[in-house]
Each structure stands twice: as C-alpha cells, then as structure tokens.
Amino acid sequence: MTNQPYGGYGSYEPYQEPQAQGQGPAQGQGQGQGQAWPENQAYVDPYADQQYTQQWQGQTWETQLQPPVAPAPVAPVAPAPDPVGADGPEYGPATLGGNSRVTDAQRARAEGRSPIIEPGMQPAVLTALLGLLLAGGAAFGTYALLVPLVVLQGLTAAGWFRLNGMWPARQGIALGFLGALAADAALLVSDRSPAAILGTLGVWVLLSLVLQLRSHADPDERMYGLTATVVAAALAIVAGGYLAADADAVTVGAVAVAAGMVARALPLPTPVSVVVALLVAAGAGFALDGSAAGAGLGAGAAVCALIGHRVASYDYPSRFVHFTAGVALPLAVAAPAVYALARLLD
C-alpha cells in the first residue's frame, strides 16, 4: 500500500532529533513538513520578555512582571473629637457605676486642693435644732427624749450608707434602724442600763454577719456590705447612749454640740473654726452646769462631734449626705462621750 498525502497538506515524516548542538526543536508542524532550527541560531524563549499579551474569549489583558513594590505607609487616623464641646461640662459627678470622666474629687487632688467639702451652715443649724430637741426631751422625761432620739438614729443609719456610696440600701438601713429600736427597747426594759446597748450591739453584729453570708453577691461586695451594715447599726445603737445618761448630762452635751456645730460652720479658716467650736461648746457647758465639770463635758462632747462632722465631709459628698450624715453623725458620735464623761466627772 502506497503512502498518500494526508488531506492534501503534504507527506508524513517521522520526528527526528536534531543532530548538531545548538539546534532547537522542529518548527512548523502546523505548516506541513517539519523543519529544524538553522545552525548557529540560539533558541529564543517567547516568555523572556517581561510583558506579554494573552487573548481569551475576546478579552485582552496585560501583565507586567515587575519586582514587588512595598506598600505605601498608612497615615494614622486622627482620634475623633470629643462630642462634648469646649463649652460643655469637663467633669462629671462621682459615682460607683464606672464614670469614665474625671470626678470633682480627682480634679481637686490633681490640682493639689483638698477634696473635702464640709456640710455648711444649713446642716449645722439642723444639727443644732435636733440637739435642742434632745436637750428639751431630756428635761421633760425619758419618753419625750425618745422621739428626737429615734429621728437621730434613723438619720444616722441612712446617712452612713449614703456616705459610703450605697444607695438605695434599704435592707441595710432597715437592719441598722431596727437594731437602734431594739437597743432603745432594751434600755427601757432594763431601767436604762448601758449593758443593753452592748448586748444589742453584739446580737446585731452576729445577725448582720449571718445575713451577709446568705448573700449571693461577689466576695468583695459582700465584705463591703457587711462593713457598712455593721458600722451603721453600731452608730445607730450607740446613739441610744442618750437614754442611758442622766438628764442633766444629756442637756449639757446636746446643747454644747449644737453650739459647737454652728460655730464650726462659720466662714473661718479650719484650724480657727475648730478652736472656736471647742471654746463655744465648753462655754455652753459651763453656762448650763455652772462648773468646770460642765465645761469639760461640753468640750468632750464637742470633740466627738467634730470627728463626726469631719467624717461626714469626706470626698465631695452629695447634699443628701450633708443633710443626713452631716446632721446626725456629730450627735451620734457624741452620745458615748456624754455618758462616759458624765460618769467620770460626777
């Protein structure tokens, strides 16, 4: 059988390897007869060029083979301006809820100023009024003294919790106030024996501990609540010392505290106002009792009242603190001193 041209494109010849070095592969297979590369001609890579063009379904794109280029540096984004303008408030109130703004107390410390704000004249006048009611009640009898004393104990329990930033704390306030009422009842039943105050205080500390152990709060919050509850109950119960003291001692001590707190609220430098308050309280005690013992009782009660006044001035308190703790703490803290000094100076 003779070989015929295939399709009229030429005769078929098998592929032959190039014989000489430097000859490339056969070319022109699509043109019919295979051809070898000419001698002394180097092979040229069609992809050696850095730019080439491809065609695919009618679309053309070019790819430039270049070394990688480092990305351009990204400019830092400027922080967003504070939504509160220059005319807006710069410092927020002091809270326990995580206020991110600077509080007034923090600003005062940063500027080297004292963060203490004293209650002022209005709470001092209320303290004086309550002290006069205690003195008048003591002059009229035990049950007349009980009415302003209960008011004092309620203000003490509520003011202490608010002073520690725990508001509303109805359970703790109610527990401290009930402890004060229990101490008053025990004093009346025991013929005003001071042992009733100590016994009630011990029972209420144990009761506060049991209630806090049953709480499901975090350990830190539980300890903080236990401390505030015990101190509030102790202050309210200790204020019942006015019932245990003699009527004359209650009159002298309450009037001395009233006069001393008004003198402390006068617009004077702090050291001067403290000295003036002690002198006024001692003078009031001497005027009522007519003896050095009365002056000493008045001065001792005023010292304790000034301590309570200083505690109520702690760290930018609110007006509610001033009108509860600022009113009640001077009288409540002075109650043990009135009883002890009356027994000592008698």
PDB file of N, CA, C and O in Angstrom, residues 99-158:
ATOM      1  N   ASN A  99     -18.027  55.794  86.071  1.00  0.00           N
ATOM      2  CA  ASN A  99     -17.998  57.011  85.282  1.00  0.00           C
ATOM      3  C   ASN A  99     -16.585  57.217  84.756  1.00  0.00           C
ATOM      4  O   ASN A  99     -15.630  57.311  85.514  1.00  0.00           O
ATOM      5  N   SER A 100     -16.441  57.297  83.415  1.00  0.00           N
ATOM      6  CA  SER A 100     -15.124  57.411  82.812  1.00  0.00           C
ATOM      7  C   SER A 100     -14.561  58.816  82.893  1.00  0.00           C
ATOM      8  O   SER A 100     -13.380  59.018  82.653  1.00  0.00           O
ATOM      9  N   ARG A 101     -15.370  59.828  83.179  1.00  0.00           N
ATOM     10  CA  ARG A 101     -14.909  61.188  83.242  1.00  0.00           C
ATOM     11  C   ARG A 101     -14.284  61.464  84.612  1.00  0.00           C
ATOM     12  O   ARG A 101     -14.510  60.761  85.583  1.00  0.00           O
ATOM     13  N   VAL A 102     -13.481  62.495  84.676  1.00  0.00           N
ATOM     14  CA  VAL A 102     -12.784  62.829  85.907  1.00  0.00           C
ATOM     15  C   VAL A 102     -13.775  63.410  86.904  1.00  0.00           C
ATOM     16  O   VAL A 102     -14.569  64.291  86.574  1.00  0.00           O
ATOM     17  N   THR A 103     -13.736  62.904  88.113  1.00  0.00           N
ATOM     18  CA  THR A 103     -14.647  63.387  89.141  1.00  0.00           C
ATOM     19  C   THR A 103     -14.093  64.670  89.760  1.00  0.00           C
ATOM     20  O   THR A 103     -12.926  65.032  89.582  1.00  0.00           O
ATOM     21  N   ASP A 104     -14.960  65.346  90.506  1.00  0.00           N
ATOM     22  CA  ASP A 104     -14.539  66.578  91.169  1.00  0.00           C
ATOM     23  C   ASP A 104     -13.450  66.308  92.201  1.00  0.00           C
ATOM     24  O   ASP A 104     -12.521  67.106  92.358  1.00  0.00           O
ATOM     25  N   ALA A 105     -13.561  65.186  92.909  1.00  0.00           N
ATOM     26  CA  ALA A 105     -12.542  64.858  93.902  1.00  0.00           C
ATOM     27  C   ALA A 105     -11.195  64.572  93.241  1.00  0.00           C
ATOM     28  O   ALA A 105     -10.145  64.997  93.732  1.00  0.00           O
ATOM     29  N   GLN A 106     -11.202  63.853  92.109  1.00  0.00           N
ATOM     30  CA  GLN A 106      -9.955  63.576  91.397  1.00  0.00           C
ATOM     31  C   GLN A 106      -9.341  64.852  90.842  1.00  0.00           C
ATOM     32  O   GLN A 106      -8.118  65.024  90.843  1.00  0.00           O
ATOM     33  N   ARG A 107     -10.169  65.746  90.373  1.00  0.00           N
ATOM     34  CA  ARG A 107      -9.649  67.015  89.868  1.00  0.00           C
ATOM     35  C   ARG A 107      -9.023  67.824  90.994  1.00  0.00           C
ATOM     36  O   ARG A 107      -7.959  68.448  90.824  1.00  0.00           O
ATOM     37  N   ALA A 108      -9.671  67.837  92.161  1.00  0.00           N
ATOM     38  CA  ALA A 108      -9.129  68.575  93.298  1.00  0.00           C
ATOM     39  C   ALA A 108      -7.783  68.006  93.727  1.00  0.00           C
ATOM     40  O   ALA A 108      -6.839  68.761  94.016  1.00  0.00           O
ATOM     41  N   ARG A 109      -7.654  66.673  93.750  1.00  0.00           N
ATOM     42  CA  ARG A 109      -6.379  66.072  94.130  1.00  0.00           C
ATOM     43  C   ARG A 109      -5.302  66.387  93.099  1.00  0.00           C
ATOM     44  O   ARG A 109      -4.143  66.628  93.449  1.00  0.00           O
ATOM     45  N   ALA A 110      -5.664  66.352  91.808  1.00  0.00           N
ATOM     46  CA  ALA A 110      -4.683  66.651  90.766  1.00  0.00           C
ATOM     47  C   ALA A 110      -4.205  68.096  90.841  1.00  0.00           C
ATOM     48  O   ALA A 110      -3.052  68.390  90.509  1.00  0.00           O
ATOM     49  N   GLU A 111      -5.051  68.997  91.283  1.00  0.00           N
ATOM     50  CA  GLU A 111      -4.684  70.400  91.401  1.00  0.00           C
ATOM     51  C   GLU A 111      -4.083  70.741  92.756  1.00  0.00           C
ATOM     52  O   GLU A 111      -3.811  71.910  93.039  1.00  0.00           O
ATOM     53  N   GLY A 112      -3.915  69.744  93.614  1.00  0.00           N
ATOM     54  CA  GLY A 112      -3.326  69.995  94.907  1.00  0.00           C
ATOM     55  C   GLY A 112      -4.278  70.565  95.935  1.00  0.00           C
ATOM     56  O   GLY A 112      -3.825  71.054  96.985  1.00  0.00           O
ATOM     57  N   ARG A 113      -5.565  70.500  95.688  1.00  0.00           N
ATOM     58  CA  ARG A 113      -6.550  71.002  96.635  1.00  0.00           C
ATOM     59  C   ARG A 113      -7.157  69.847  97.426  1.00  0.00           C
ATOM     60  O   ARG A 113      -7.100  68.704  97.018  1.00  0.00           O
ATOM     61  N   SER A 114      -7.743  70.170  98.554  1.00  0.00           N
ATOM     62  CA  SER A 114      -8.380  69.148  99.375  1.00  0.00           C
ATOM     63  C   SER A 114      -9.735  68.776  98.773  1.00  0.00           C
ATOM     64  O   SER A 114     -10.517  69.658  98.395  1.00  0.00           O
ATOM     65  N   PRO A 115     -10.032  67.473  98.655  1.00  0.00           N
ATOM     66  CA  PRO A 115     -11.334  67.071  98.104  1.00  0.00           C
ATOM     67  C   PRO A 115     -12.457  67.073  99.125  1.00  0.00           C
ATOM     68  O   PRO A 115     -13.515  66.515  98.888  1.00  0.00           O
ATOM     69  N   ILE A 116     -12.226  67.692 100.283  1.00  0.00           N
ATOM     70  CA  ILE A 116     -13.199  67.666 101.369  1.00  0.00           C
ATOM     71  C   ILE A 116     -14.115  68.881 101.261  1.00  0.00           C
ATOM     72  O   ILE A 116     -13.660  70.015 101.096  1.00  0.00           O
ATOM     73  N   ILE A 117     -15.416  68.629 101.321  1.00  0.00           N
ATOM     74  CA  ILE A 117     -16.420  69.691 101.368  1.00  0.00           C
ATOM     75  C   ILE A 117     -17.196  69.529 102.667  1.00  0.00           C
ATOM     76  O   ILE A 117     -17.793  68.481 102.916  1.00  0.00           O
ATOM     77  N   GLU A 118     -17.185  70.548 103.484  1.00  0.00           N
ATOM     78  CA  GLU A 118     -17.872  70.489 104.767  1.00  0.00           C
ATOM     79  C   GLU A 118     -19.371  70.714 104.573  1.00  0.00           C
ATOM     80  O   GLU A 118     -19.798  71.357 103.610  1.00  0.00           O
ATOM     81  N   PRO A 119     -20.191  70.195 105.475  1.00  0.00           N
ATOM     82  CA  PRO A 119     -21.637  70.325 105.309  1.00  0.00           C
ATOM     83  C   PRO A 119     -22.137  71.755 105.204  1.00  0.00           C
ATOM     84  O   PRO A 119     -23.057  72.038 104.442  1.00  0.00           O
ATOM     85  N   GLY A 120     -21.574  72.679 105.945  1.00  0.00           N
ATOM     86  CA  GLY A 120     -22.024  74.056 105.836  1.00  0.00           C
ATOM     87  C   GLY A 120     -22.987  74.460 106.938  1.00  0.00           C
ATOM     88  O   GLY A 120     -23.226  73.721 107.907  1.00  0.00           O
ATOM     89  N   MET A 121     -23.557  75.643 106.776  1.00  0.00           N
ATOM     90  CA  MET A 121     -24.382  76.226 107.828  1.00  0.00           C
ATOM     91  C   MET A 121     -25.751  75.563 107.946  1.00  0.00           C
ATOM     92  O   MET A 121     -26.256  75.355 109.063  1.00  0.00           O
ATOM     93  N   GLN A 122     -26.393  75.229 106.836  1.00  0.00           N
ATOM     94  CA  GLN A 122     -27.737  74.648 106.921  1.00  0.00           C
ATOM     95  C   GLN A 122     -27.752  73.313 107.679  1.00  0.00           C
ATOM     96  O   GLN A 122     -28.570  73.138 108.596  1.00  0.00           O
ATOM     97  N   PRO A 123     -26.885  72.333 107.344  1.00  0.00           N
ATOM     98  CA  PRO A 123     -26.844  71.121 108.185  1.00  0.00           C
ATOM     99  C   PRO A 123     -26.461  71.410 109.631  1.00  0.00           C
ATOM    100  O   PRO A 123     -26.941  70.736 110.551  1.00  0.00           O
ATOM    101  N   ALA A 124     -25.602  72.410 109.851  1.00  0.00           N
ATOM    102  CA  ALA A 124     -25.238  72.747 111.227  1.00  0.00           C
ATOM    103  C   ALA A 124     -26.447  73.272 112.002  1.00  0.00           C
ATOM    104  O   ALA A 124     -26.623  72.952 113.186  1.00  0.00           O
ATOM    105  N   VAL A 125     -27.285  74.061 111.350  1.00  0.00           N
ATOM    106  CA  VAL A 125     -28.493  74.560 112.006  1.00  0.00           C
ATOM    107  C   VAL A 125     -29.440  73.411 112.321  1.00  0.00           C
ATOM    108  O   VAL A 125     -30.060  73.367 113.409  1.00  0.00           O
ATOM    109  N   LEU A 126     -29.559  72.444 111.395  1.00  0.00           N
ATOM    110  CA  LEU A 126     -30.401  71.281 111.668  1.00  0.00           C
ATOM    111  C   LEU A 126     -29.833  70.440 112.807  1.00  0.00           C
ATOM    112  O   LEU A 126     -30.583  69.896 113.632  1.00  0.00           O
ATOM    113  N   THR A 127     -28.507  70.314 112.860  1.00  0.00           N
ATOM    114  CA  THR A 127     -27.897  69.605 113.987  1.00  0.00           C
ATOM    115  C   THR A 127     -28.187  70.314 115.300  1.00  0.00           C
ATOM    116  O   THR A 127     -28.504  69.667 116.325  1.00  0.00           O
ATOM    117  N   ALA A 128     -28.074  71.626 115.271  1.00  0.00           N
ATOM    118  CA  ALA A 128     -28.378  72.399 116.489  1.00  0.00           C
ATOM    119  C   ALA A 128     -29.842  72.234 116.888  1.00  0.00           C
ATOM    120  O   ALA A 128     -30.155  72.094 118.084  1.00  0.00           O
ATOM    121  N   LEU A 129     -30.742  72.240 115.918  1.00  0.00           N
ATOM    122  CA  LEU A 129     -32.164  72.068 116.227  1.00  0.00           C
ATOM    123  C   LEU A 129     -32.431  70.700 116.829  1.00  0.00           C
ATOM    124  O   LEU A 129     -33.166  70.575 117.837  1.00  0.00           O
ATOM    125  N   LEU A 130     -31.840  69.654 116.235  1.00  0.00           N
ATOM    126  CA  LEU A 130     -32.025  68.315 116.774  1.00  0.00           C
ATOM    127  C   LEU A 130     -31.395  68.188 118.158  1.00  0.00           C
ATOM    128  O   LEU A 130     -31.936  67.506 119.048  1.00  0.00           O
ATOM    129  N   GLY A 131     -30.254  68.837 118.372  1.00  0.00           N
ATOM    130  CA  GLY A 131     -29.639  68.806 119.690  1.00  0.00           C
ATOM    131  C   GLY A 131     -30.497  69.500 120.740  1.00  0.00           C
ATOM    132  O   GLY A 131     -30.611  69.011 121.878  1.00  0.00           O
ATOM    133  N   LEU A 132     -31.110  70.621 120.374  1.00  0.00           N
ATOM    134  CA  LEU A 132     -32.015  71.297 121.308  1.00  0.00           C
ATOM    135  C   LEU A 132     -33.246  70.451 121.618  1.00  0.00           C
ATOM    136  O   LEU A 132     -33.752  70.455 122.753  1.00  0.00           O
ATOM    137  N   LEU A 133     -33.723  69.712 120.613  1.00  0.00           N
ATOM    138  CA  LEU A 133     -34.855  68.806 120.864  1.00  0.00           C
ATOM    139  C   LEU A 133     -34.455  67.690 121.830  1.00  0.00           C
ATOM    140  O   LEU A 133     -35.249  67.295 122.704  1.00  0.00           O
ATOM    141  N   LEU A 134     -33.245  67.177 121.677  1.00  0.00           N
ATOM    142  CA  LEU A 134     -32.774  66.162 122.623  1.00  0.00           C
ATOM    143  C   LEU A 134     -32.653  66.743 124.038  1.00  0.00           C
ATOM    144  O   LEU A 134     -33.043  66.096 125.027  1.00  0.00           O
ATOM    145  N   ALA A 135     -32.121  67.957 124.130  1.00  0.00           N
ATOM    146  CA  ALA A 135     -31.983  68.574 125.447  1.00  0.00           C
ATOM    147  C   ALA A 135     -33.350  68.848 126.072  1.00  0.00           C
ATOM    148  O   ALA A 135     -33.557  68.590 127.276  1.00  0.00           O
ATOM    149  N   GLY A 136     -34.288  69.341 125.262  1.00  0.00           N
ATOM    150  CA  GLY A 136     -35.620  69.583 125.792  1.00  0.00           C
ATOM    151  C   GLY A 136     -36.340  68.308 126.161  1.00  0.00           C
ATOM    152  O   GLY A 136     -37.036  68.247 127.190  1.00  0.00           O
ATOM    153  N   GLY A 137     -36.176  67.253 125.345  1.00  0.00           N
ATOM    154  CA  GLY A 137     -36.799  65.977 125.677  1.00  0.00           C
ATOM    155  C   GLY A 137     -36.255  65.389 126.946  1.00  0.00           C
ATOM    156  O   GLY A 137     -36.999  64.802 127.758  1.00  0.00           O
ATOM    157  N   ALA A 138     -34.918  65.523 127.156  1.00  0.00           N
ATOM    158  CA  ALA A 138     -34.336  65.012 128.397  1.00  0.00           C
ATOM    159  C   ALA A 138     -34.872  65.763 129.601  1.00  0.00           C
ATOM    160  O   ALA A 138     -35.043  65.175 130.692  1.00  0.00           O
ATOM    161  N   ALA A 139     -35.149  67.053 129.441  1.00  0.00           N
ATOM    162  CA  ALA A 139     -35.691  67.830 130.561  1.00  0.00           C
ATOM    163  C   ALA A 139     -37.117  67.417 130.899  1.00  0.00           C
ATOM    164  O   ALA A 139     -37.528  67.486 132.069  1.00  0.00           O
ATOM    165  N   PHE A 140     -37.871  66.944 129.892  1.00  0.00           N
ATOM    166  CA  PHE A 140     -39.266  66.573 130.121  1.00  0.00           C
ATOM    167  C   PHE A 140     -39.438  65.109 130.497  1.00  0.00           C
ATOM    168  O   PHE A 140     -40.500  64.722 130.982  1.00  0.00           O
ATOM    169  N   GLY A 141     -38.466  64.265 130.250  1.00  0.00           N
ATOM    170  CA  GLY A 141     -38.601  62.878 130.651  1.00  0.00           C
ATOM    171  C   GLY A 141     -38.055  61.921 129.600  1.00  0.00           C
ATOM    172  O   GLY A 141     -37.652  62.304 128.486  1.00  0.00           O
ATOM    173  N   THR A 142     -38.044  60.660 129.970  1.00  0.00           N
ATOM    174  CA  THR A 142     -37.444  59.635 129.111  1.00  0.00           C
ATOM    175  C   THR A 142     -38.206  59.470 127.807  1.00  0.00           C
ATOM    176  O   THR A 142     -37.586  59.398 126.725  1.00  0.00           O
ATOM    177  N   TYR A 143     -39.507  59.417 127.848  1.00  0.00           N
ATOM    178  CA  TYR A 143     -40.279  59.163 126.627  1.00  0.00           C
ATOM    179  C   TYR A 143     -40.310  60.394 125.725  1.00  0.00           C
ATOM    180  O   TYR A 143     -40.445  60.261 124.512  1.00  0.00           O
ATOM    181  N   ALA A 144     -40.192  61.574 126.308  1.00  0.00           N
ATOM    182  CA  ALA A 144     -40.051  62.771 125.476  1.00  0.00           C
ATOM    183  C   ALA A 144     -38.697  62.789 124.769  1.00  0.00           C
ATOM    184  O   ALA A 144     -38.566  63.274 123.639  1.00  0.00           O
ATOM    185  N   LEU A 145     -37.675  62.265 125.415  1.00  0.00           N
ATOM    186  CA  LEU A 145     -36.354  62.148 124.778  1.00  0.00           C
ATOM    187  C   LEU A 145     -36.348  61.105 123.673  1.00  0.00           C
ATOM    188  O   LEU A 145     -35.570  61.202 122.711  1.00  0.00           O
ATOM    189  N   LEU A 146     -37.225  60.120 123.789  1.00  0.00           N
ATOM    190  CA  LEU A 146     -37.215  59.009 122.832  1.00  0.00           C
ATOM    191  C   LEU A 146     -37.593  59.463 121.424  1.00  0.00           C
ATOM    192  O   LEU A 146     -37.084  58.910 120.441  1.00  0.00           O
ATOM    193  N   VAL A 147     -38.459  60.470 121.300  1.00  0.00           N
ATOM    194  CA  VAL A 147     -38.919  60.893 119.967  1.00  0.00           C
ATOM    195  C   VAL A 147     -37.782  61.492 119.134  1.00  0.00           C
ATOM    196  O   VAL A 147     -37.511  61.016 118.015  1.00  0.00           O
ATOM    197  N   PRO A 148     -37.068  62.524 119.590  1.00  0.00           N
ATOM    198  CA  PRO A 148     -35.948  63.018 118.762  1.00  0.00           C
ATOM    199  C   PRO A 148     -34.813  62.005 118.646  1.00  0.00           C
ATOM    200  O   PRO A 148     -34.064  62.023 117.654  1.00  0.00           O
ATOM    201  N   LEU A 149     -34.689  61.114 119.636  1.00  0.00           N
ATOM    202  CA  LEU A 149     -33.637  60.103 119.550  1.00  0.00           C
ATOM    203  C   LEU A 149     -33.891  59.129 118.404  1.00  0.00           C
ATOM    204  O   LEU A 149     -32.955  58.744 117.680  1.00  0.00           O
ATOM    205  N   VAL A 150     -35.132  58.729 118.206  1.00  0.00           N
ATOM    206  CA  VAL A 150     -35.458  57.832 117.095  1.00  0.00           C
ATOM    207  C   VAL A 150     -35.183  58.514 115.757  1.00  0.00           C
ATOM    208  O   VAL A 150     -34.677  57.892 114.805  1.00  0.00           O
ATOM    209  N   VAL A 151     -35.497  59.805 115.655  1.00  0.00           N
ATOM    210  CA  VAL A 151     -35.181  60.555 114.431  1.00  0.00           C
ATOM    211  C   VAL A 151     -33.676  60.579 114.196  1.00  0.00           C
ATOM    212  O   VAL A 151     -33.188  60.383 113.066  1.00  0.00           O
ATOM    213  N   LEU A 152     -32.912  60.807 115.243  1.00  0.00           N
ATOM    214  CA  LEU A 152     -31.449  60.814 115.128  1.00  0.00           C
ATOM    215  C   LEU A 152     -30.925  59.460 114.666  1.00  0.00           C
ATOM    216  O   LEU A 152     -30.029  59.381 113.804  1.00  0.00           O
ATOM    217  N   GLN A 153     -31.454  58.382 115.207  1.00  0.00           N
ATOM    218  CA  GLN A 153     -30.982  57.052 114.827  1.00  0.00           C
ATOM    219  C   GLN A 153     -31.327  56.709 113.382  1.00  0.00           C
ATOM    220  O   GLN A 153     -30.533  56.084 112.674  1.00  0.00           O
ATOM    221  N   GLY A 154     -32.505  57.110 112.921  1.00  0.00           N
ATOM    222  CA  GLY A 154     -32.858  56.871 111.518  1.00  0.00           C
ATOM    223  C   GLY A 154     -31.966  57.646 110.564  1.00  0.00           C
ATOM    224  O   GLY A 154     -31.520  57.105 109.533  1.00  0.00           O
ATOM    225  N   LEU A 155     -31.690  58.918 110.865  1.00  0.00           N
ATOM    226  CA  LEU A 155     -30.784  59.704 110.030  1.00  0.00           C
ATOM    227  C   LEU A 155     -29.374  59.131 110.032  1.00  0.00           C
ATOM    228  O   LEU A 155     -28.679  59.163 109.012  1.00  0.00           O
ATOM    229  N   THR A 156     -28.959  58.590 111.149  1.00  0.00           N
ATOM    230  CA  THR A 156     -27.609  58.016 111.239  1.00  0.00           C
ATOM    231  C   THR A 156     -27.467  56.793 110.343  1.00  0.00           C
ATOM    232  O   THR A 156     -26.481  56.663 109.597  1.00  0.00           O
ATOM    233  N   ALA A 157     -28.447  55.888 110.395  1.00  0.00           N
ATOM    234  CA  ALA A 157     -28.363  54.669 109.562  1.00  0.00           C
ATOM    235  C   ALA A 157     -28.415  55.011 108.076  1.00  0.00           C
ATOM    236  O   ALA A 157     -27.615  54.505 107.280  1.00  0.00           O
ATOM    237  N   ALA A 158     -29.337  55.889 107.686  1.00  0.00           N
ATOM    238  CA  ALA A 158     -29.449  56.244 106.267  1.00  0.00           C
ATOM    239  C   ALA A 158     -28.242  57.042 105.792  1.00  0.00           C
ATOM    240  O   ALA A 158     -27.723  56.826 104.688  1.00  0.00           O
TER     241      ALA A 158
END
